[in-house]
Amino acid sequence: MYSAETLESRSEMTNIDTEDTTTATPRDRHSETPPSKVEVRDLRLWYGDTQALFDVNMDIQERQVTALIGPSGCGKSSFLRCLNRMNDLVPGVHIEGRVELDGEDIYDPSVDVVQLRSHVGMVFQKPNPFPKSIYENIAYAPRLHGLVNGRSEMDDLVEMSIRRAGLWNEVADRLHTPGTALSGGQQQRLCIARAIAVSPEVILMDEPASALDPLATATIEELIDELKDNYTIVIVTHNLQQAARVAGYTAFFHLGRVVEFNDTDTLFTNPREQKTEDYITGRYG
Ligand SMILES: Nc1ncnc2c1ncn2[C@@H]1O[C@H](COP(=O)(O)OP(=O)(O)OP(=O)(O)O)[C@@H](O)[C@H]1O
Ligand SMILES: [Mg+2]
């Protein structure tokens, strides 16, 4: 039931002419809209014997913000971690289905997971700077990946990343002091700068502002709005106003399934499913 509805909502989202969905490939059908950056097909996930995701389908649009909402335990983080294979690190996990980044299956055995994670970066709920200087927090991964030649290129990359994360004015004179000495909101922007430093195409954010005060949250939201011009962003949030403010598209998860996925305005103002309406009007969750 849900997968049929999900398909229906996907076809609405991407302006698919429902009459020719059986014949055209997704790419053909997107001829007037850009292709999806990430395509998820029939994704299922188990932790041991317990299934946590059921037949999830989603087309994630390039240079857009997609929000994942739903009650605690519904599978939002599990889904997000599938998009850069972070679940590979969880013992006993089993995943079926497909996740394609630019049409390439990220679960193909030939995929270099370290490379994949440089294309699909992640920002966590709790800011987790390395116990190193601000500069080294940014420089570490580009050095590991051999992305820069020499000190001055690295200086430029560090500055550009911190600027893009909206943190430069606050830290320019203290780049060699510990990242952990920054405020929570600054640490989170440092983590975003660190994610940006390896030039990812997709940035996954799992409740990136939930540990922050309202002012720091507003700063992160403004930043997300700017970043979407260059990056595809998928954000998990419990804050429905935040989803409404930052995301062009929103998926509502419930019990491991996508109940509804649509453009954010439609999902919040005219949800198709009773469950979605119950959740967004605060009747449960
Ligand atoms: N590492 C794990 N091992 C076993 N079960 C897990 C693991 N991570 C998550 N689960 C289970 O999978 C289900 C989905 O969890 P998940 O963390 O994806 O939910 P969520 O929507 O992100 O919740 P929250 O809003 O509380 O963060 C839950 O039942 C959870 O207990
Ligand atoms: Mg979670």
mmCIF file of C-alpha atoms and ligand atoms in Angstrom:
data_model
loop_
_atom_site.group_PDB
_atom_site.id
_atom_site.type_symbol
_atom_site.label_atom_id
_atom_site.label_comp_id
_atom_site.label_asym_id
_atom_site.label_seq_id
_atom_site.Cartn_x
_atom_site.Cartn_y
_atom_site.Cartn_z
ATOM 1 C CA MET A 1 0.000 0.000 0.000
ATOM 2 C CA TYR A 2 2.674 2.444 0.992
ATOM 3 C CA SER A 3 4.927 1.687 -1.940
ATOM 4 C CA ALA A 4 2.144 2.375 -4.417
ATOM 5 C CA GLU A 5 1.462 5.658 -2.697
ATOM 6 C CA THR A 6 5.121 6.468 -2.591
ATOM 7 C CA LEU A 7 5.346 5.855 -6.309
ATOM 8 C CA GLU A 8 2.369 8.091 -6.847
ATOM 9 C CA SER A 9 3.924 10.867 -4.826
ATOM 10 C CA ARG A 10 7.227 10.437 -6.641
ATOM 11 C CA SER A 11 5.499 10.784 -9.955
ATOM 12 C CA GLU A 12 3.859 13.995 -8.783
ATOM 13 C CA MET A 13 7.113 15.368 -7.516
ATOM 14 C CA THR A 14 8.971 14.848 -10.706
ATOM 15 C CA ASN A 15 6.119 15.788 -13.043
ATOM 16 C CA ILE A 16 6.070 12.308 -14.447
ATOM 17 C CA ASP A 17 3.322 11.773 -16.928
ATOM 18 C CA THR A 18 1.576 8.835 -15.288
ATOM 19 C CA GLU A 19 0.497 7.443 -18.639
ATOM 20 C CA ASP A 20 4.000 6.546 -19.719
ATOM 21 C CA THR A 21 5.578 5.512 -16.448
ATOM 22 C CA THR A 22 5.741 1.897 -17.509
ATOM 23 C CA THR A 23 7.828 2.491 -20.593
ATOM 24 C CA ALA A 24 10.121 5.434 -19.965
ATOM 25 C CA THR A 25 13.194 5.198 -17.807
ATOM 26 C CA PRO A 26 13.366 7.675 -14.933
ATOM 27 C CA ARG A 27 16.023 9.653 -16.786
ATOM 28 C CA ASP A 28 13.847 9.962 -19.904
ATOM 29 C CA ARG A 29 10.948 11.117 -17.882
ATOM 30 C CA HIS A 30 13.039 13.820 -16.278
ATOM 31 C CA SER A 31 13.841 15.417 -19.586
ATOM 32 C CA GLU A 32 12.419 18.744 -18.485
ATOM 33 C CA THR A 33 13.602 18.545 -14.870
ATOM 34 C CA PRO A 34 17.141 17.800 -13.742
ATOM 35 C CA PRO A 35 17.845 14.138 -12.951
ATOM 36 C CA SER A 36 17.747 13.120 -9.310
ATOM 37 C CA LYS A 37 21.064 13.266 -7.514
ATOM 38 C CA VAL A 38 20.232 10.227 -5.418
ATOM 39 C CA GLU A 39 17.693 7.564 -6.346
ATOM 40 C CA VAL A 40 16.603 5.075 -3.733
ATOM 41 C CA ARG A 41 14.750 1.992 -4.864
ATOM 42 C CA ASP A 42 13.017 -0.600 -2.670
ATOM 43 C CA LEU A 43 15.471 -0.078 0.154
ATOM 44 C CA ARG A 44 15.079 -2.502 3.038
ATOM 45 C CA LEU A 45 17.254 -2.676 6.122
ATOM 46 C CA TRP A 46 17.497 -5.119 9.007
ATOM 47 C CA TYR A 47 19.411 -4.918 12.265
ATOM 48 C CA GLY A 48 19.863 -8.629 12.961
ATOM 49 C CA ASP A 49 16.364 -10.105 12.630
ATOM 50 C CA THR A 50 14.579 -6.804 13.098
ATOM 51 C CA GLN A 51 13.552 -4.947 9.980
ATOM 52 C CA ALA A 52 13.893 -1.181 10.337
ATOM 53 C CA LEU A 53 13.259 0.025 6.769
ATOM 54 C CA PHE A 54 10.605 -1.309 4.393
ATOM 55 C CA ASP A 55 10.696 -0.706 0.641
ATOM 56 C CA VAL A 56 11.769 2.900 0.737
ATOM 57 C CA ASN A 57 11.692 4.721 -2.601
ATOM 58 C CA MET A 58 12.881 8.282 -2.965
ATOM 59 C CA ASP A 59 14.247 10.588 -5.642
ATOM 60 C CA ILE A 60 16.436 13.220 -4.031
ATOM 61 C CA GLN A 61 16.750 16.322 -6.168
ATOM 62 C CA GLU A 62 20.085 17.955 -6.868
ATOM 63 C CA ARG A 63 20.845 21.262 -5.123
ATOM 64 C CA GLN A 64 17.727 21.060 -3.034
ATOM 65 C CA VAL A 65 17.152 20.461 0.639
ATOM 66 C CA THR A 66 15.169 17.318 1.430
ATOM 67 C CA ALA A 67 13.903 16.947 5.001
ATOM 68 C CA LEU A 68 13.172 13.627 6.693
ATOM 69 C CA ILE A 69 10.588 13.865 9.461
ATOM 70 C CA GLY A 70 8.702 11.363 11.600
ATOM 71 C CA PRO A 71 8.390 10.017 15.132
ATOM 72 C CA SER A 72 11.376 8.748 17.087
ATOM 73 C CA GLY A 73 12.480 5.296 15.973
ATOM 74 C CA CYS A 74 10.761 5.460 12.556
ATOM 75 C CA GLY A 75 14.038 4.930 10.659
ATOM 76 C CA LYS A 76 15.143 8.425 9.628
ATOM 77 C CA SER A 77 18.747 8.030 10.799
ATOM 78 C CA SER A 78 18.901 4.468 9.491
ATOM 79 C CA PHE A 79 17.804 5.719 6.088
ATOM 80 C CA LEU A 80 20.201 8.661 6.126
ATOM 81 C CA ARG A 81 23.128 6.373 6.973
ATOM 82 C CA CYS A 82 22.271 4.173 3.977
ATOM 83 C CA LEU A 83 23.038 7.111 1.680
ATOM 84 C CA ASN A 84 26.769 7.036 2.414
ATOM 85 C CA ARG A 85 27.019 3.464 3.679
ATOM 86 C CA MET A 86 27.595 4.469 7.267
ATOM 87 C CA ASN A 87 25.454 1.468 8.242
ATOM 88 C CA ASP A 88 28.232 -0.765 6.912
ATOM 89 C CA LEU A 89 29.916 -0.020 10.227
ATOM 90 C CA VAL A 90 27.005 -1.463 12.246
ATOM 91 C CA PRO A 91 27.459 -5.166 13.085
ATOM 92 C CA GLY A 92 24.630 -7.451 11.927
ATOM 93 C CA VAL A 93 23.130 -4.965 9.496
ATOM 94 C CA HIS A 94 21.628 -6.277 6.253
ATOM 95 C CA ILE A 95 20.538 -4.043 3.382
ATOM 96 C CA GLU A 96 18.608 -4.812 0.201
ATOM 97 C CA GLY A 97 17.538 -2.589 -2.666
ATOM 98 C CA ARG A 98 19.424 0.112 -4.529
ATOM 99 C CA VAL A 99 20.857 3.516 -3.770
ATOM 100 C CA GLU A 100 22.220 5.323 -6.823
ATOM 101 C CA LEU A 101 24.353 8.435 -6.761
ATOM 102 C CA ASP A 102 24.335 10.026 -10.220
ATOM 103 C CA GLY A 103 23.075 6.725 -11.571
ATOM 104 C CA GLU A 104 25.849 4.617 -9.981
ATOM 105 C CA ASP A 105 24.928 1.954 -7.425
ATOM 106 C CA ILE A 106 26.762 2.917 -4.226
ATOM 107 C CA TYR A 107 26.432 -0.650 -2.903
ATOM 108 C CA ASP A 108 28.277 -2.132 -5.853
ATOM 109 C CA PRO A 109 31.229 -4.174 -4.531
ATOM 110 C CA SER A 110 33.632 -2.112 -6.633
ATOM 111 C CA VAL A 111 32.751 1.104 -4.788
ATOM 112 C CA ASP A 112 35.490 2.561 -2.580
ATOM 113 C CA VAL A 113 33.554 3.474 0.555
ATOM 114 C CA VAL A 114 36.102 6.072 1.682
ATOM 115 C CA GLN A 115 35.769 7.821 -1.682
ATOM 116 C CA LEU A 116 31.999 7.537 -1.505
ATOM 117 C CA ARG A 117 31.963 9.274 1.870
ATOM 118 C CA SER A 118 34.009 12.118 0.461
ATOM 119 C CA HIS A 119 31.250 12.595 -2.135
ATOM 120 C CA VAL A 120 28.490 12.144 0.425
ATOM 121 C CA GLY A 121 29.515 13.866 3.650
ATOM 122 C CA MET A 122 27.798 13.742 7.001
ATOM 123 C CA VAL A 123 27.124 16.141 9.853
ATOM 124 C CA PHE A 124 25.895 14.663 13.120
ATOM 125 C CA GLN A 125 23.526 15.823 15.832
ATOM 126 C CA LYS A 126 26.239 16.490 18.357
ATOM 127 C CA PRO A 127 29.082 18.596 16.983
ATOM 128 C CA ASN A 128 32.120 16.313 16.949
ATOM 129 C CA PRO A 129 35.234 18.302 16.044
ATOM 130 C CA PHE A 130 38.483 16.364 16.198
ATOM 131 C CA PRO A 131 40.621 17.173 19.250
ATOM 132 C CA LYS A 132 42.854 19.264 17.006
ATOM 133 C CA SER A 133 43.135 22.891 15.984
ATOM 134 C CA ILE A 134 40.445 24.560 13.906
ATOM 135 C CA TYR A 135 42.867 24.525 10.967
ATOM 136 C CA GLU A 136 43.674 20.833 11.355
ATOM 137 C CA ASN A 137 39.991 19.920 11.641
ATOM 138 C CA ILE A 138 39.567 21.186 8.093
ATOM 139 C CA ALA A 139 42.961 20.133 6.690
ATOM 140 C CA TYR A 140 42.882 16.547 7.915
ATOM 141 C CA ALA A 141 40.631 14.923 5.310
ATOM 142 C CA PRO A 142 41.899 16.851 2.250
ATOM 143 C CA ARG A 143 45.430 15.805 3.233
ATOM 144 C CA LEU A 144 44.299 12.187 3.677
ATOM 145 C CA HIS A 145 42.699 12.244 0.225
ATOM 146 C CA GLY A 146 45.686 14.017 -1.346
ATOM 147 C CA LEU A 147 43.477 16.862 -2.544
ATOM 148 C CA VAL A 148 45.977 19.701 -2.176
ATOM 149 C CA ASN A 149 49.600 20.449 -2.974
ATOM 150 C CA GLY A 150 51.539 22.393 -0.416
ATOM 151 C CA ARG A 151 50.841 24.720 2.435
ATOM 152 C CA SER A 152 49.461 27.702 0.585
ATOM 153 C CA GLU A 153 46.880 25.595 -1.291
ATOM 154 C CA MET A 154 45.883 24.086 2.016
ATOM 155 C CA ASP A 155 45.610 27.531 3.603
ATOM 156 C CA ASP A 156 43.287 28.566 0.790
ATOM 157 C CA LEU A 157 41.147 25.454 1.118
ATOM 158 C CA VAL A 158 40.873 25.868 4.892
ATOM 159 C CA GLU A 159 39.837 29.497 4.503
ATOM 160 C CA MET A 160 37.351 28.777 1.700
ATOM 161 C CA SER A 161 35.714 25.948 3.662
ATOM 162 C CA ILE A 162 35.395 27.993 6.835
ATOM 163 C CA ARG A 163 34.056 30.959 4.872
ATOM 164 C CA ARG A 164 31.428 28.803 3.174
ATOM 165 C CA ALA A 165 30.339 27.550 6.572
ATOM 166 C CA GLY A 166 29.837 31.146 7.695
ATOM 167 C CA LEU A 167 32.443 30.903 10.434
ATOM 168 C CA TRP A 168 35.426 32.832 9.073
ATOM 169 C CA ASN A 169 34.856 36.137 10.832
ATOM 170 C CA GLU A 170 34.608 34.373 14.165
ATOM 171 C CA VAL A 171 37.744 32.224 13.908
ATOM 172 C CA ALA A 172 40.143 33.856 11.416
ATOM 173 C CA ASP A 173 42.448 35.024 14.212
ATOM 174 C CA ARG A 174 42.451 31.729 16.116
ATOM 175 C CA LEU A 175 42.875 29.018 13.493
ATOM 176 C CA HIS A 176 45.508 27.243 15.543
ATOM 177 C CA THR A 177 43.466 27.001 18.723
ATOM 178 C CA PRO A 178 41.462 23.860 19.534
ATOM 179 C CA GLY A 179 38.215 23.324 17.620
ATOM 180 C CA THR A 180 36.702 21.924 20.775
ATOM 181 C CA ALA A 181 37.035 25.341 22.464
ATOM 182 C CA LEU A 182 34.414 26.872 20.164
ATOM 183 C CA SER A 183 30.766 27.301 21.169
ATOM 184 C CA GLY A 184 28.322 24.534 20.206
ATOM 185 C CA GLY A 185 26.982 26.475 17.228
ATOM 186 C CA GLN A 186 30.488 27.344 16.070
ATOM 187 C CA GLN A 187 31.578 23.722 16.470
ATOM 188 C CA GLN A 188 28.663 22.617 14.307
ATOM 189 C CA ARG A 189 29.643 25.119 11.610
ATOM 190 C CA LEU A 190 33.233 23.847 11.922
ATOM 191 C CA CYS A 191 31.912 20.334 11.294
ATOM 192 C CA ILE A 192 30.027 21.618 8.261
ATOM 193 C CA ALA A 193 33.233 23.325 7.067
ATOM 194 C CA ARG A 194 35.059 20.033 7.572
ATOM 195 C CA ALA A 195 32.439 18.219 5.497
ATOM 196 C CA ILE A 196 32.692 20.848 2.747
ATOM 197 C CA ALA A 197 36.493 20.709 2.622
ATOM 198 C CA VAL A 198 36.551 17.501 0.570
ATOM 199 C CA SER A 199 34.123 18.963 -2.003
ATOM 200 C CA PRO A 200 31.205 16.639 -1.391
ATOM 201 C CA GLU A 201 28.209 16.697 -3.675
ATOM 202 C CA VAL A 202 25.726 15.578 -1.055
ATOM 203 C CA ILE A 203 25.699 16.556 2.624
ATOM 204 C CA LEU A 204 23.702 14.439 5.073
ATOM 205 C CA MET A 205 22.695 16.139 8.311
ATOM 206 C CA ASP A 206 21.167 14.238 11.216
ATOM 207 C CA GLU A 207 19.392 16.764 13.441
ATOM 208 C CA PRO A 208 22.280 19.226 13.019
ATOM 209 C CA ALA A 209 20.704 21.964 15.120
ATOM 210 C CA SER A 210 18.867 20.031 17.806
ATOM 211 C CA ALA A 211 21.619 20.556 20.385
ATOM 212 C CA LEU A 212 21.841 24.292 19.666
ATOM 213 C CA ASP A 213 20.136 27.385 21.059
ATOM 214 C CA PRO A 214 17.646 29.293 18.874
ATOM 215 C CA LEU A 215 20.194 31.826 17.626
ATOM 216 C CA ALA A 216 22.762 29.185 16.646
ATOM 217 C CA THR A 217 19.915 27.185 15.084
ATOM 218 C CA ALA A 218 18.899 30.171 12.971
ATOM 219 C CA THR A 219 22.514 30.563 11.839
ATOM 220 C CA ILE A 220 22.664 26.904 10.787
ATOM 221 C CA GLU A 221 19.352 27.238 8.942
ATOM 222 C CA GLU A 222 20.615 30.291 7.047
ATOM 223 C CA LEU A 223 23.758 28.376 6.209
ATOM 224 C CA ILE A 224 21.782 25.396 4.898
ATOM 225 C CA ASP A 225 19.807 27.769 2.714
ATOM 226 C CA GLU A 226 23.036 29.144 1.222
ATOM 227 C CA LEU A 227 24.696 25.738 0.863
ATOM 228 C CA LYS A 228 21.867 24.363 -1.232
ATOM 229 C CA ASP A 229 23.063 26.467 -4.163
ATOM 230 C CA ASN A 230 26.115 24.203 -4.346
ATOM 231 C CA TYR A 231 25.203 20.992 -2.546
ATOM 232 C CA THR A 232 22.398 18.479 -2.332
ATOM 233 C CA ILE A 233 21.324 18.368 1.305
ATOM 234 C CA VAL A 234 19.334 15.737 3.178
ATOM 235 C CA ILE A 235 18.430 16.752 6.710
ATOM 236 C CA VAL A 236 16.713 14.839 9.508
ATOM 237 C CA THR A 237 14.800 17.088 11.829
ATOM 238 C CA HIS A 238 12.233 16.802 14.617
ATOM 239 C CA ASN A 239 11.503 20.482 14.206
ATOM 240 C CA LEU A 240 8.661 20.718 11.712
ATOM 241 C CA GLN A 241 8.994 24.485 11.420
ATOM 242 C CA GLN A 242 12.617 23.934 10.527
ATOM 243 C CA ALA A 243 11.661 21.480 7.782
ATOM 244 C CA ALA A 244 9.117 23.984 6.496
ATOM 245 C CA ARG A 245 11.719 26.762 6.541
ATOM 246 C CA VAL A 246 14.685 25.030 4.951
ATOM 247 C CA ALA A 247 13.466 22.143 2.824
ATOM 248 C CA GLY A 248 12.017 22.151 -0.680
ATOM 249 C CA TYR A 249 10.949 18.534 -0.266
ATOM 250 C CA THR A 250 9.909 16.548 2.787
ATOM 251 C CA ALA A 251 9.500 12.840 3.450
ATOM 252 C CA PHE A 252 7.363 11.647 6.343
ATOM 253 C CA PHE A 253 8.573 8.343 7.787
ATOM 254 C CA HIS A 254 6.502 6.108 10.048
ATOM 255 C CA LEU A 255 7.443 2.644 11.312
ATOM 256 C CA GLY A 256 10.232 2.255 8.776
ATOM 257 C CA ARG A 257 8.186 3.300 5.739
ATOM 258 C CA VAL A 258 7.872 6.490 3.770
ATOM 259 C CA VAL A 259 4.225 7.335 4.207
ATOM 260 C CA GLU A 260 4.381 10.468 2.080
ATOM 261 C CA PHE A 261 7.016 12.344 0.109
ATOM 262 C CA ASN A 262 6.239 15.583 -1.613
ATOM 263 C CA ASP A 263 7.233 19.184 -1.966
ATOM 264 C CA THR A 264 7.273 20.668 1.505
ATOM 265 C CA ASP A 265 4.429 23.134 0.968
ATOM 266 C CA THR A 266 2.072 20.431 -0.208
ATOM 267 C CA LEU A 267 3.080 17.988 2.503
ATOM 268 C CA PHE A 268 2.447 20.529 5.234
ATOM 269 C CA THR A 269 -0.616 22.283 3.854
ATOM 270 C CA ASN A 270 -2.387 19.534 1.978
ATOM 271 C CA PRO A 271 -1.106 16.109 3.077
ATOM 272 C CA ARG A 272 -2.542 13.172 1.223
ATOM 273 C CA GLU A 273 -2.328 10.714 4.095
ATOM 274 C CA GLN A 274 -4.217 10.853 7.378
ATOM 275 C CA LYS A 275 -1.067 9.679 9.191
ATOM 276 C CA THR A 276 0.885 12.640 7.839
ATOM 277 C CA GLU A 277 -1.827 15.036 8.885
ATOM 278 C CA ASP A 278 -1.959 13.511 12.367
ATOM 279 C CA TYR A 279 1.792 13.906 12.727
ATOM 280 C CA ILE A 280 2.113 17.450 11.447
ATOM 281 C CA THR A 281 -0.822 18.628 13.515
ATOM 282 C CA GLY A 282 0.790 17.146 16.619
ATOM 283 C CA ARG A 283 -1.701 14.363 17.230
ATOM 284 C CA TYR A 284 1.089 11.880 17.820
ATOM 285 C CA GLY A 285 4.825 11.457 17.581
HETATM 286 N N1 LIG B 1 22.682 0.138 15.519
HETATM 287 C C1 LIG B 1 21.458 -0.357 15.693
HETATM 288 N N2 LIG B 1 21.296 -1.623 16.090
HETATM 289 C C2 LIG B 1 20.054 -2.137 16.266
HETATM 290 N N3 LIG B 1 18.922 -1.468 16.070
HETATM 291 C C3 LIG B 1 19.024 -0.191 15.682
HETATM 292 C C4 LIG B 1 20.300 0.436 15.472
HETATM 293 N N4 LIG B 1 20.082 1.713 15.085
HETATM 294 C C5 LIG B 1 18.739 1.870 15.052
HETATM 295 N N5 LIG B 1 18.098 0.737 15.408
HETATM 296 C C6 LIG B 1 16.644 0.533 15.470
HETATM 297 O O1 LIG B 1 16.089 0.838 14.192
HETATM 298 C C7 LIG B 1 14.872 1.577 14.335
HETATM 299 C C8 LIG B 1 15.016 2.911 13.619
HETATM 300 O O2 LIG B 1 15.986 3.687 14.337
HETATM 301 P P1 LIG B 1 16.533 5.072 13.805
HETATM 302 O O3 LIG B 1 17.641 5.482 14.684
HETATM 303 O O4 LIG B 1 16.781 4.979 12.356
HETATM 304 O O5 LIG B 1 15.240 6.004 14.047
HETATM 305 P P2 LIG B 1 15.093 7.573 13.974
HETATM 306 O O6 LIG B 1 13.874 7.843 13.152
HETATM 307 O O7 LIG B 1 16.363 8.200 13.547
HETATM 308 O O8 LIG B 1 14.771 7.953 15.492
HETATM 309 P P3 LIG B 1 15.146 9.277 16.327
HETATM 310 O O9 LIG B 1 14.189 10.328 15.829
HETATM 311 O O10 LIG B 1 14.855 8.896 17.742
HETATM 312 O O11 LIG B 1 16.585 9.606 16.078
HETATM 313 C C9 LIG B 1 14.625 1.711 15.830
HETATM 314 O O12 LIG B 1 13.731 0.681 16.216
HETATM 315 C C10 LIG B 1 15.989 1.492 16.440
HETATM 316 O O13 LIG B 1 15.884 0.942 17.706
HETATM 317 MG MG MG B 2 17.712 9.485 14.477
#
